PDB file of C-alpha atoms in Angstrom:
ATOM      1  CA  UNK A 791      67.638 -94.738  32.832  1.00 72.00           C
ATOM      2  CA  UNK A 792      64.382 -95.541  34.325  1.00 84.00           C
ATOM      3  CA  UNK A 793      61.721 -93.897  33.478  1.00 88.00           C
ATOM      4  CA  UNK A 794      58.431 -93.369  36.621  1.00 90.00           C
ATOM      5  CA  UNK A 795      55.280 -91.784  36.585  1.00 92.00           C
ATOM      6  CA  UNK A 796      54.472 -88.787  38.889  1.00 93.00           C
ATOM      7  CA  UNK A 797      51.298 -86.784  39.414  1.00 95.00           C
ATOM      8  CA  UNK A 798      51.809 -83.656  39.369  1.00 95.00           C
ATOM      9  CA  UNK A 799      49.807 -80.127  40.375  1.00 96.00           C
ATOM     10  CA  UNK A 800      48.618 -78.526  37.513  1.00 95.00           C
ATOM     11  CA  UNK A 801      46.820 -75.845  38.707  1.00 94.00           C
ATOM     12  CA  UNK A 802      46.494 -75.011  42.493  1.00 94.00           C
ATOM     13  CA  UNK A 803      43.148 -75.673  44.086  1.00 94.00           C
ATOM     14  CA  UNK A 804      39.933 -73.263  43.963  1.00 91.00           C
ATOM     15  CA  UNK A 805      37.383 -74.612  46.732  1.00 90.00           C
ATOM     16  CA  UNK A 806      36.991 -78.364  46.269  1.00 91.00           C
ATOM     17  CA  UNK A 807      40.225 -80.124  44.474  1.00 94.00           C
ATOM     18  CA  UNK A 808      38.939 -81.528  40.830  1.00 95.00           C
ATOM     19  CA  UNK A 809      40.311 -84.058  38.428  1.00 95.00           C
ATOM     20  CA  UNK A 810      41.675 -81.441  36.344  1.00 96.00           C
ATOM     21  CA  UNK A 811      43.998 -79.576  38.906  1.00 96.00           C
ATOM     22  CA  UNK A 812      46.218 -82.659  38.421  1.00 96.00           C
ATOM     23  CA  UNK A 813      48.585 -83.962  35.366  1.00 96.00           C
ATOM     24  CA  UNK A 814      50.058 -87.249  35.320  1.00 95.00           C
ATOM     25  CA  UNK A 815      53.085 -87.329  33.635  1.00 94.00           C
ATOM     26  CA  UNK A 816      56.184 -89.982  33.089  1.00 93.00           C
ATOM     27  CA  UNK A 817      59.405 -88.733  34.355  1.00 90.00           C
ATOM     28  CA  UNK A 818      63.369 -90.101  34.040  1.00 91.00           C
ATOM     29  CA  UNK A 819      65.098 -90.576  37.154  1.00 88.00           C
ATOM     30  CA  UNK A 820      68.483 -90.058  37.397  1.00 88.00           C
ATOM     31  CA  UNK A 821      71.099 -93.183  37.505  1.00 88.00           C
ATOM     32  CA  UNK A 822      72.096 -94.411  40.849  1.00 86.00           C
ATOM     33  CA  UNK A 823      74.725 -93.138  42.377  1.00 87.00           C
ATOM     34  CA  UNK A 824      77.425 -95.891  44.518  1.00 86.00           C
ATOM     35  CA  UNK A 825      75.342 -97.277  47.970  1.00 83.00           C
ATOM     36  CA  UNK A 826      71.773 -95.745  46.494  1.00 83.00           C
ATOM     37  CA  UNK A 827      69.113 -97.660  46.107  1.00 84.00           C
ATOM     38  CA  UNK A 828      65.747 -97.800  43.829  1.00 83.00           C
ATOM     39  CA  UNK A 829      62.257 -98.381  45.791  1.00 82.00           C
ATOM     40  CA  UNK A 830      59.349 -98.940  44.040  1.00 83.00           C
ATOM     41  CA  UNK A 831      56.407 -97.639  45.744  1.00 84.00           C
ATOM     42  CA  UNK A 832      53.648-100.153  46.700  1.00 87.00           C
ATOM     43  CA  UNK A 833      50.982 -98.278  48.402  1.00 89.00           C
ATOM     44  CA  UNK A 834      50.982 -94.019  48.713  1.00 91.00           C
ATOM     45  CA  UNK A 835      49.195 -92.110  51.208  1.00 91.00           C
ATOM     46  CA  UNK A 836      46.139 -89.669  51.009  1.00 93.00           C
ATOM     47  CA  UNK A 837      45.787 -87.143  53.959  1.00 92.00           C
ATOM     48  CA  UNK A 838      44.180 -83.918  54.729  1.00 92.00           C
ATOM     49  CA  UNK A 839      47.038 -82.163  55.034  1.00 90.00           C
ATOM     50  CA  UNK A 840      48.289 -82.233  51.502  1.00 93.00           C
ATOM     51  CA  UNK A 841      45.307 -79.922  50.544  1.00 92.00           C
ATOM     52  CA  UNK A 842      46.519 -77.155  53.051  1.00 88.00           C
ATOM     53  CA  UNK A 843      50.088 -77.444  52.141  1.00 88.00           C
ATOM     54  CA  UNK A 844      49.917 -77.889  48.311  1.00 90.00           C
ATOM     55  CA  UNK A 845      49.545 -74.287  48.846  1.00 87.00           C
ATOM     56  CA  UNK A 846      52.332 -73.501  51.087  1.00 88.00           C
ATOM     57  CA  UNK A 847      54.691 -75.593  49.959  1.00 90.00           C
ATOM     58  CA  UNK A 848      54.133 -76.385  46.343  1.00 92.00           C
ATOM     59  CA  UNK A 849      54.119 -74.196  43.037  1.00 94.00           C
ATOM     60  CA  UNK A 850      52.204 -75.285  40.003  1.00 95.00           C
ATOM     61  CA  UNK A 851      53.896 -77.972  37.907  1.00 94.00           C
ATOM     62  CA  UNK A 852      55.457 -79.502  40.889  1.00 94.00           C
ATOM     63  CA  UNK A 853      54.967 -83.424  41.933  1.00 93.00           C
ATOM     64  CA  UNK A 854      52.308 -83.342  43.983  1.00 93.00           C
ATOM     65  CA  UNK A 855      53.002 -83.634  47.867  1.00 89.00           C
ATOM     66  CA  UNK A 856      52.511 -87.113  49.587  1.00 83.00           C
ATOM     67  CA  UNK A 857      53.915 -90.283  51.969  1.00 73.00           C
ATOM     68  CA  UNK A 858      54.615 -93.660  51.334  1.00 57.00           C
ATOM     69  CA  UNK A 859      54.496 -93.811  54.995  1.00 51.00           C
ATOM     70  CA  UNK A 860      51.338 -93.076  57.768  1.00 48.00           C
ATOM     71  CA  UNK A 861      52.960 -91.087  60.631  1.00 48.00           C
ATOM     72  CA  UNK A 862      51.972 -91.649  64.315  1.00 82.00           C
ATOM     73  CA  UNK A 863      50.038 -88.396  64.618  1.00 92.00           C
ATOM     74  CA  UNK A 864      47.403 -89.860  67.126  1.00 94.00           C
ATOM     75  CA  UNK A 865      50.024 -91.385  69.836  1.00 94.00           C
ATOM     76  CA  UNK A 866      51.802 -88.076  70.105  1.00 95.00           C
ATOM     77  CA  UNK A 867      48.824 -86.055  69.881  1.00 95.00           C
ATOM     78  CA  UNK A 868      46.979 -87.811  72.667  1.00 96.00           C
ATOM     79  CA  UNK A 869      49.595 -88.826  74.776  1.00 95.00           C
ATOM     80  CA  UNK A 870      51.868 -85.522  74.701  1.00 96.00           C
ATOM     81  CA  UNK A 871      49.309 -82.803  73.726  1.00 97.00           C
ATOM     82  CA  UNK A 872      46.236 -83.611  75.393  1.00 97.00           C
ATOM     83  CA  UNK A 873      48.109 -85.428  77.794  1.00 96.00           C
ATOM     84  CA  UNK A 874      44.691 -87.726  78.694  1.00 97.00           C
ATOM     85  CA  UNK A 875      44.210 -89.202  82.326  1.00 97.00           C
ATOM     86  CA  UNK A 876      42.272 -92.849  83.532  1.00 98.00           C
ATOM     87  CA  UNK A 877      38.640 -91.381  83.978  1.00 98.00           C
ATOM     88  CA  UNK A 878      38.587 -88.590  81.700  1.00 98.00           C
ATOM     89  CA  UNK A 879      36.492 -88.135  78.969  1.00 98.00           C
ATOM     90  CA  UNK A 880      37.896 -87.410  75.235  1.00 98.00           C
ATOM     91  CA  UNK A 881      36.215 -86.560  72.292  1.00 98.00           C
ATOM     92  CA  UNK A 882      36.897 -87.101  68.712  1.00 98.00           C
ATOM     93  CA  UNK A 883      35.783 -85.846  65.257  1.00 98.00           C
ATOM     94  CA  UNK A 884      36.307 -87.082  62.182  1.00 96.00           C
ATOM     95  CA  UNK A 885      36.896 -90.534  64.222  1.00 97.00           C
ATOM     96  CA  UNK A 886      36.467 -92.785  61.618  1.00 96.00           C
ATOM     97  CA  UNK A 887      39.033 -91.615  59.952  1.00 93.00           C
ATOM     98  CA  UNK A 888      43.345 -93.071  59.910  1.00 91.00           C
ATOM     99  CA  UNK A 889      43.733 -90.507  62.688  1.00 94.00           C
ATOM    100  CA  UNK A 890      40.678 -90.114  64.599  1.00 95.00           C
ATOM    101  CA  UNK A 891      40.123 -94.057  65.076  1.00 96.00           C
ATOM    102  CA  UNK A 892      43.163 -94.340  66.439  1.00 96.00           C
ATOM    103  CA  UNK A 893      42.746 -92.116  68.834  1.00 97.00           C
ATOM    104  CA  UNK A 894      39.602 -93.297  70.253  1.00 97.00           C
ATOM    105  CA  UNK A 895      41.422 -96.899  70.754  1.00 97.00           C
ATOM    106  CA  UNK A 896      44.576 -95.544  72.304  1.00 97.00           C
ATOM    107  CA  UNK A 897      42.009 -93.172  74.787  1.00 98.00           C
ATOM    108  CA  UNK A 898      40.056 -96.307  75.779  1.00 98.00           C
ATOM    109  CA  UNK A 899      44.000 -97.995  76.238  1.00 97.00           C
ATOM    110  CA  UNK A 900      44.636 -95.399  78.708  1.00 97.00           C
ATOM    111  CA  UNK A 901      41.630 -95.836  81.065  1.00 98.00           C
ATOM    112  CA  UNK A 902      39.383 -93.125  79.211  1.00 98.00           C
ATOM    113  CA  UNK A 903      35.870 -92.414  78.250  1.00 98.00           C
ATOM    114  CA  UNK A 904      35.577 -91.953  74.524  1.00 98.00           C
ATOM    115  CA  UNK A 905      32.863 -89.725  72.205  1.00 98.00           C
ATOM    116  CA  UNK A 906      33.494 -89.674  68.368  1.00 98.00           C
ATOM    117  CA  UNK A 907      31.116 -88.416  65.782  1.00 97.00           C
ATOM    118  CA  UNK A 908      31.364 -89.145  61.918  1.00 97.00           C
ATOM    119  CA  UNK A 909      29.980 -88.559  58.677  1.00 95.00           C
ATOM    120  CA  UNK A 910      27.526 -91.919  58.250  1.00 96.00           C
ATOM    121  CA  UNK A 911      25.597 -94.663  59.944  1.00 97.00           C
ATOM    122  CA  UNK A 912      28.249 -97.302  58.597  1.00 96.00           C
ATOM    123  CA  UNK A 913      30.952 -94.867  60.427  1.00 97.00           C
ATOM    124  CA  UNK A 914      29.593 -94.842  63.531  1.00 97.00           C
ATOM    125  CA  UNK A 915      28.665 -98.716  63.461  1.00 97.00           C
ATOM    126  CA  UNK A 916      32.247 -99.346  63.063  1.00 97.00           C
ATOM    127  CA  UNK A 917      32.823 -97.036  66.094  1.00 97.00           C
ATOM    128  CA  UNK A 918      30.837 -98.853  68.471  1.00 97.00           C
ATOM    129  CA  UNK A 919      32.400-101.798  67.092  1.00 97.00           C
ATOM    130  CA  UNK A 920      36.129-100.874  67.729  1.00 97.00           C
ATOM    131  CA  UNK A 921      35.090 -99.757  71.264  1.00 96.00           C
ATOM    132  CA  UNK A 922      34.049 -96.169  71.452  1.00 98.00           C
ATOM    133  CA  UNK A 923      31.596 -95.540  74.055  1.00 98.00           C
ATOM    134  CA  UNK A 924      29.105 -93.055  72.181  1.00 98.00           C
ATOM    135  CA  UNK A 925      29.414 -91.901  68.815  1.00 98.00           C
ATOM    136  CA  UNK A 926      26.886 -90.349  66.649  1.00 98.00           C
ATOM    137  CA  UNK A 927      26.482 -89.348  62.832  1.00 98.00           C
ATOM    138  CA  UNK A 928      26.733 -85.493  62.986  1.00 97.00           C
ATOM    139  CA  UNK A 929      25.463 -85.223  59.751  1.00 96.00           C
ATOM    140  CA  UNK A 930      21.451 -86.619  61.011  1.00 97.00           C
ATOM    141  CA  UNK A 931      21.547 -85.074  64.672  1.00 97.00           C
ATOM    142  CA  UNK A 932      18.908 -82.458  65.092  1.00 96.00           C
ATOM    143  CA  UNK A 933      21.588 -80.437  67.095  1.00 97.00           C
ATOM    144  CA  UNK A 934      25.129 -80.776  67.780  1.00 97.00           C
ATOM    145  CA  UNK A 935      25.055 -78.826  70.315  1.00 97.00           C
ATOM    146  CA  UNK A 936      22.355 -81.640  72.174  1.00 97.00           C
ATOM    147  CA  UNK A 937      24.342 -84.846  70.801  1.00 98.00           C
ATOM    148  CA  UNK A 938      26.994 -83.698  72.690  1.00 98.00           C
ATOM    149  CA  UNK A 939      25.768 -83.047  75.747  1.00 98.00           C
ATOM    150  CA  UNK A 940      23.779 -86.481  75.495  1.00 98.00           C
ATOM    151  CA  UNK A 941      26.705 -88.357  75.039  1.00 98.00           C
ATOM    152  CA  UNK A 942      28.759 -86.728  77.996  1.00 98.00           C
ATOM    153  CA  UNK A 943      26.606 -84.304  80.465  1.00 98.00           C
ATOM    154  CA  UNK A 944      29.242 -83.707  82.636  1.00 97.00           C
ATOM    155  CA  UNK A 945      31.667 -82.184  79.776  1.00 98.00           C
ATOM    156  CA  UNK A 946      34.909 -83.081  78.306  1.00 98.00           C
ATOM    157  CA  UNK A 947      38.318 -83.554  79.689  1.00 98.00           C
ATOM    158  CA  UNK A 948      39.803 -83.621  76.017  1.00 98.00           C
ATOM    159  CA  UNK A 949      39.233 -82.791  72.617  1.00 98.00           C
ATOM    160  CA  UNK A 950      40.672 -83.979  69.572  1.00 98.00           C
ATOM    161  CA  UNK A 951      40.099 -81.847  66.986  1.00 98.00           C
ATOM    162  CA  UNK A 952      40.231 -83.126  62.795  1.00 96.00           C
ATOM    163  CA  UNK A 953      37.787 -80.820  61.511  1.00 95.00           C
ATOM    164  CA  UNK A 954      38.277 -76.947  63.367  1.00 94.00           C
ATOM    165  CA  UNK A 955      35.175 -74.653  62.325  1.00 93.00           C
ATOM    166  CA  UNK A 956      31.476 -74.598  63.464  1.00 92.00           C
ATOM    167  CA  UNK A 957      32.083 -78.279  64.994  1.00 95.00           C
ATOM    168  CA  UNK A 958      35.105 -76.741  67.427  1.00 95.00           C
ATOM    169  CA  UNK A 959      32.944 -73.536  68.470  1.00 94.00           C
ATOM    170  CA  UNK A 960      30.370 -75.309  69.721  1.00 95.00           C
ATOM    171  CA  UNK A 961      32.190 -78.164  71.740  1.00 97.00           C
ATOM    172  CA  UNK A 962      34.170 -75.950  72.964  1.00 96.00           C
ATOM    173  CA  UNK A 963      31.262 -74.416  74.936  1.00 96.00           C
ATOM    174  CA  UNK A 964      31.284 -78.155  76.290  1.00 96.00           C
ATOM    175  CA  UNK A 965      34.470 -78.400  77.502  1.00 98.00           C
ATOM    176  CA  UNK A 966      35.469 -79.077  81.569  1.00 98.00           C
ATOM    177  CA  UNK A 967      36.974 -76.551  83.565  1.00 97.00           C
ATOM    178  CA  UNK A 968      40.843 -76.956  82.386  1.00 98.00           C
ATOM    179  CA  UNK A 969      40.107 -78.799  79.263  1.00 98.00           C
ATOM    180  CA  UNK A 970      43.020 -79.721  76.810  1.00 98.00           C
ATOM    181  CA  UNK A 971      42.180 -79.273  73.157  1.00 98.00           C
ATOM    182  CA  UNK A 972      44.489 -80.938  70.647  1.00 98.00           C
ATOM    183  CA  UNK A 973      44.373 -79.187  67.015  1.00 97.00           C
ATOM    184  CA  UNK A 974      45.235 -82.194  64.769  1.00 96.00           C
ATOM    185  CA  UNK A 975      43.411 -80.361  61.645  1.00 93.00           C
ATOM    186  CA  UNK A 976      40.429 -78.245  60.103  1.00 92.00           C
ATOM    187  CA  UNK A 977      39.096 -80.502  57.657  1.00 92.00           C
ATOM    188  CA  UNK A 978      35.924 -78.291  57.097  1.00 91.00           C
ATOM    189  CA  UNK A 979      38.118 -75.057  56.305  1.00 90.00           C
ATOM    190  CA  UNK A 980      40.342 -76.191  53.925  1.00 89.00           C
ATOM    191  CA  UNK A 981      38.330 -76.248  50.730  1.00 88.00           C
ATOM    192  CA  UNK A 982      36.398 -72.743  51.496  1.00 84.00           C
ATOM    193  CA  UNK A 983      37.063 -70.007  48.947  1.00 80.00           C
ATOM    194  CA  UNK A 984      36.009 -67.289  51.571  1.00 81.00           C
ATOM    195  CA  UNK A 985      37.333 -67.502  55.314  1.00 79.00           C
ATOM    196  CA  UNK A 986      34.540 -68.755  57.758  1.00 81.00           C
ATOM    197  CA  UNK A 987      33.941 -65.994  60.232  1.00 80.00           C
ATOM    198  CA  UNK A 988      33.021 -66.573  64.216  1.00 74.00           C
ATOM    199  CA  UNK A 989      31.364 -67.543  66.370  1.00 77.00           C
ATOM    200  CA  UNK A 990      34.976 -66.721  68.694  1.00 84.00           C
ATOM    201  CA  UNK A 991      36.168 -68.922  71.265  1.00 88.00           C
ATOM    202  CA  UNK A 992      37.796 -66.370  73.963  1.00 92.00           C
ATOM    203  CA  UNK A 993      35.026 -66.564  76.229  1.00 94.00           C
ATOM    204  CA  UNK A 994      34.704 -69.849  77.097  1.00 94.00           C
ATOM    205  CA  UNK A 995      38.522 -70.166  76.782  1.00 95.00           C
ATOM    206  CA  UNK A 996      38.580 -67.737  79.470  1.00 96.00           C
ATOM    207  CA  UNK A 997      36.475 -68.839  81.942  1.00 96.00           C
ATOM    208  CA  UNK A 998      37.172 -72.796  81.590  1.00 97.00           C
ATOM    209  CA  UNK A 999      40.900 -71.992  81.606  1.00 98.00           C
ATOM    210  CA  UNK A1000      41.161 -74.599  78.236  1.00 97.00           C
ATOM    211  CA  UNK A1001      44.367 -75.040  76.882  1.00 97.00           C
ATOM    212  CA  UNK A1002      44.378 -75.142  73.271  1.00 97.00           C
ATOM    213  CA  UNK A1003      47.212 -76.312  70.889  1.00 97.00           C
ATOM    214  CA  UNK A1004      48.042 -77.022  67.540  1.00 96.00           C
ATOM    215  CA  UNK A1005      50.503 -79.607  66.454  1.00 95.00           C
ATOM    216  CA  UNK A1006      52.471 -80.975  63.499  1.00 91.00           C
ATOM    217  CA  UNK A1007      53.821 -84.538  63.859  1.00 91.00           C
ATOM    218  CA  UNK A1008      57.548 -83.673  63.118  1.00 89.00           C
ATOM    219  CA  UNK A1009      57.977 -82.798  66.378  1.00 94.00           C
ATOM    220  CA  UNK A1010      58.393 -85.870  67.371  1.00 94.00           C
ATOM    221  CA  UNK A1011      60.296 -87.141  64.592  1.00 92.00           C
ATOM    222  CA  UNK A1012      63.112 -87.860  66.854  1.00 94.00           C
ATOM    223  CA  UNK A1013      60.938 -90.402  69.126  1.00 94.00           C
ATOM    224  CA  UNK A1014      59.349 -91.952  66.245  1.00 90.00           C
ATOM    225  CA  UNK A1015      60.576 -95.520  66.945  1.00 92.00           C
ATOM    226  CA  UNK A1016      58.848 -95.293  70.394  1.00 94.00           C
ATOM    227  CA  UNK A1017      55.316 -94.719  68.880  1.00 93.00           C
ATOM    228  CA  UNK A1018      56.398 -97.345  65.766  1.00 91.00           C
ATOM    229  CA  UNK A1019      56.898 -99.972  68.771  1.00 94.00           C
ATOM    230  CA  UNK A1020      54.109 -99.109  71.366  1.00 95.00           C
ATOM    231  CA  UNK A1021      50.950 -99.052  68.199  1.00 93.00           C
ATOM    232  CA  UNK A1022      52.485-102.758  66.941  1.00 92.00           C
ATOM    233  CA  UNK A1023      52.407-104.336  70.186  1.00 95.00           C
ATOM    234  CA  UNK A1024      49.049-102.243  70.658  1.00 95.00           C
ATOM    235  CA  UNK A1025      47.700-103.844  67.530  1.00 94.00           C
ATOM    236  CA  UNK A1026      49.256-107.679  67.633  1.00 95.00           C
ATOM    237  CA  UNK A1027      47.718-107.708  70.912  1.00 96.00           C
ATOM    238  CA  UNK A1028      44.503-106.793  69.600  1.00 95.00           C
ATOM    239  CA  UNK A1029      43.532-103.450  71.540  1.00 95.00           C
ATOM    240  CA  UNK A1030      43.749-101.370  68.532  1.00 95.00           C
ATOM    241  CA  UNK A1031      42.255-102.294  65.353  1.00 93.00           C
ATOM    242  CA  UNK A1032      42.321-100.298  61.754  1.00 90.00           C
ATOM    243  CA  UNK A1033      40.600-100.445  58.156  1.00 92.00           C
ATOM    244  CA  UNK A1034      42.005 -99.267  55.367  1.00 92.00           C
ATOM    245  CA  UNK A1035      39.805 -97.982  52.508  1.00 93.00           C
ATOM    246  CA  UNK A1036      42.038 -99.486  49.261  1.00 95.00           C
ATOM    247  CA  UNK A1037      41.964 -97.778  45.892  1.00 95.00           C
ATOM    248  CA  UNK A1038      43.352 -99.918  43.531  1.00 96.00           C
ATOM    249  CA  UNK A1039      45.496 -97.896  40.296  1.00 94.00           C
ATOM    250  CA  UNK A1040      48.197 -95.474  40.849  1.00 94.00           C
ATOM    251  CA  UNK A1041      46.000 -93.297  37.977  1.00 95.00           C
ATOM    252  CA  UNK A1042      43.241 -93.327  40.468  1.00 95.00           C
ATOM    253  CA  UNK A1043      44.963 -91.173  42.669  1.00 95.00           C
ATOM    254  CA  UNK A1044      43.271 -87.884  42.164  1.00 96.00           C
ATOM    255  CA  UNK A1045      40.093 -89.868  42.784  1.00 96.00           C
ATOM    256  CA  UNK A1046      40.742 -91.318  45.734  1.00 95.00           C
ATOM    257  CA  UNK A1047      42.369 -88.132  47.540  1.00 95.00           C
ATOM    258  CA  UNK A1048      39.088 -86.225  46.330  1.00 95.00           C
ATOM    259  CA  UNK A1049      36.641 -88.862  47.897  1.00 95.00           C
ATOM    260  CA  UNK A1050      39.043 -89.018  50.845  1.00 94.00           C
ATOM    261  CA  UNK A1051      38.096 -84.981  51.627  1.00 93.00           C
ATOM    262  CA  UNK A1052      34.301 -85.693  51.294  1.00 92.00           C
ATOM    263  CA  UNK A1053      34.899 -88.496  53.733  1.00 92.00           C
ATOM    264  CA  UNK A1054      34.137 -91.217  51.999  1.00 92.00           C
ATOM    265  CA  UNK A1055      36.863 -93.468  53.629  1.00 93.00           C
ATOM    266  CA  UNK A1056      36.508 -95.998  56.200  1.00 93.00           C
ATOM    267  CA  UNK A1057      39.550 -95.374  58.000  1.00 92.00           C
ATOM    268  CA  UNK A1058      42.998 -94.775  56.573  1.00 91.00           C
ATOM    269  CA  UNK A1059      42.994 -94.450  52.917  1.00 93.00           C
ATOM    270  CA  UNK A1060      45.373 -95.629  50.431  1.00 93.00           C
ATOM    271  CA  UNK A1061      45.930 -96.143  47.112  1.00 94.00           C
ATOM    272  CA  UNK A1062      47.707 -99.800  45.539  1.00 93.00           C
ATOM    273  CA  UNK A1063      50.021 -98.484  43.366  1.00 89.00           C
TER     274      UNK A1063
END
């Protein structure tokens, strides 16, 4: 019998996650059955999404939701929802981020203009430095509404939304005429205790014709090899480059998904188990 540790949710979130909401606990596998095998888990996965779907998905006193494994969320969601063409221009929030970063490379791969924004100076340092052609640190603009008309007067082809709320209503307003809007996630909703109201989108949805659409990376669960392949070559031959933000401790988890939703990763965080 071997015996693991799990984390577990203790008490379902109420606005920000907290230390507390968690439980670690030591748990005893079952034997092996004949052709199983036992992994031992080397590095886990914090994301977003296991904030919105602890709640969907999980009661309290279950093992708390996670991957051993990043998916390949930005090569789909570029390539098959936004759909991006040479000389367009694409922005991206949250871009300093394991998605958003990614994204911005694979863009400027396929012959594109690229605008991110992020959360600190050091953010948007490294996105110059990985090749985005403007970014900005939302958080010191005067307006957002002016930094992103500064960085692209003309409008954007493309929009790859991480963070939904205020930040989405007013680039929307910014968008070209037929504009594709990719809705990865809504970072800035997911730890509200009361539902953000307006402003609405319609209008401008209307009258620019946008196209607008959410995605979950399953979809393309059965073309997962493809995107496996085309980021490796993409990164041995240098054109995309990534950072991971390393917390070291399996009982550091809780810590390290909590600083992960404030944004204080660089990149793609993970924790060394």
């Amino acid at each position: 019998m071997v015996t693991a540790k799990a984390w577990v949710l203790k008490k379902h979130f109420e606005g920000f996650p907290k230390t507390s909401d968690f439980d670690l606990k030591e748990i005893k596998l079952p034997n092996l059955k004949d052709g199983e095998l036992l992994l031992e888990s080397v590095f886990l996965s914090v994301d977003p999404y296991m904030r919105v779907y602890s709640r969907t998905v999980m009661k309290e006193g279950d093992i708390m939701i996670g991957t051993q494994v990043a998916s390949l969320t930005a090569y789909f969601g570029l390539l098959e929802v936004c759909k991006i063409k040479p000389g367009e221009t694409v922005l991206v929030n949250a871009a300093a981020g394991a998605v958003g970063s990614v994204v911005g490379q694979l863009a400027k791969i396929g012959g594109c203009k690229v605008v991110g924004c992020a959360g600190s100076d050091d953010k948007v340092a490294y996105l110059k430095k990985i090749g985005f052609d403007e970014a900005f640190n939302y958080k010191t603009v005067k307006s957002l509404d002016e930094a992103l008309r500064k960085a692209s007067p003309d409008g954007y082809d493309c929009f790859f939304d991480n963070v939904g709320g205020e930040f989405a209503s007013i680039a929307i307003n910014q968008m070209k005429k037929y504009g594709r809007i990719a809705v990865c996630g809504a970072i800035s909703l997911y730890n509200d205790s009361v539902p953000q109201k307006g402003p609405y989108m319609q209008v401008p949805m209307i009258l620019k014709e946008l196209r607008m659409e959410g995605f979950i990376v399953r979809r393309w669960n059965n073309r997962r090899e493809e995107g496996v392949k085309a980021l490796l070559k993409w990164v041995v031959e240098g054109k995309v480059k990534y950072h991971e933000q390393v917390t070291e401790g399996f009982e550091n988890m809780p810590m390290a998904f909590i600083g992960m939703l404030k944004g204080e990763n660089l990149g793609k965080a993970v924790v060394k188990v």
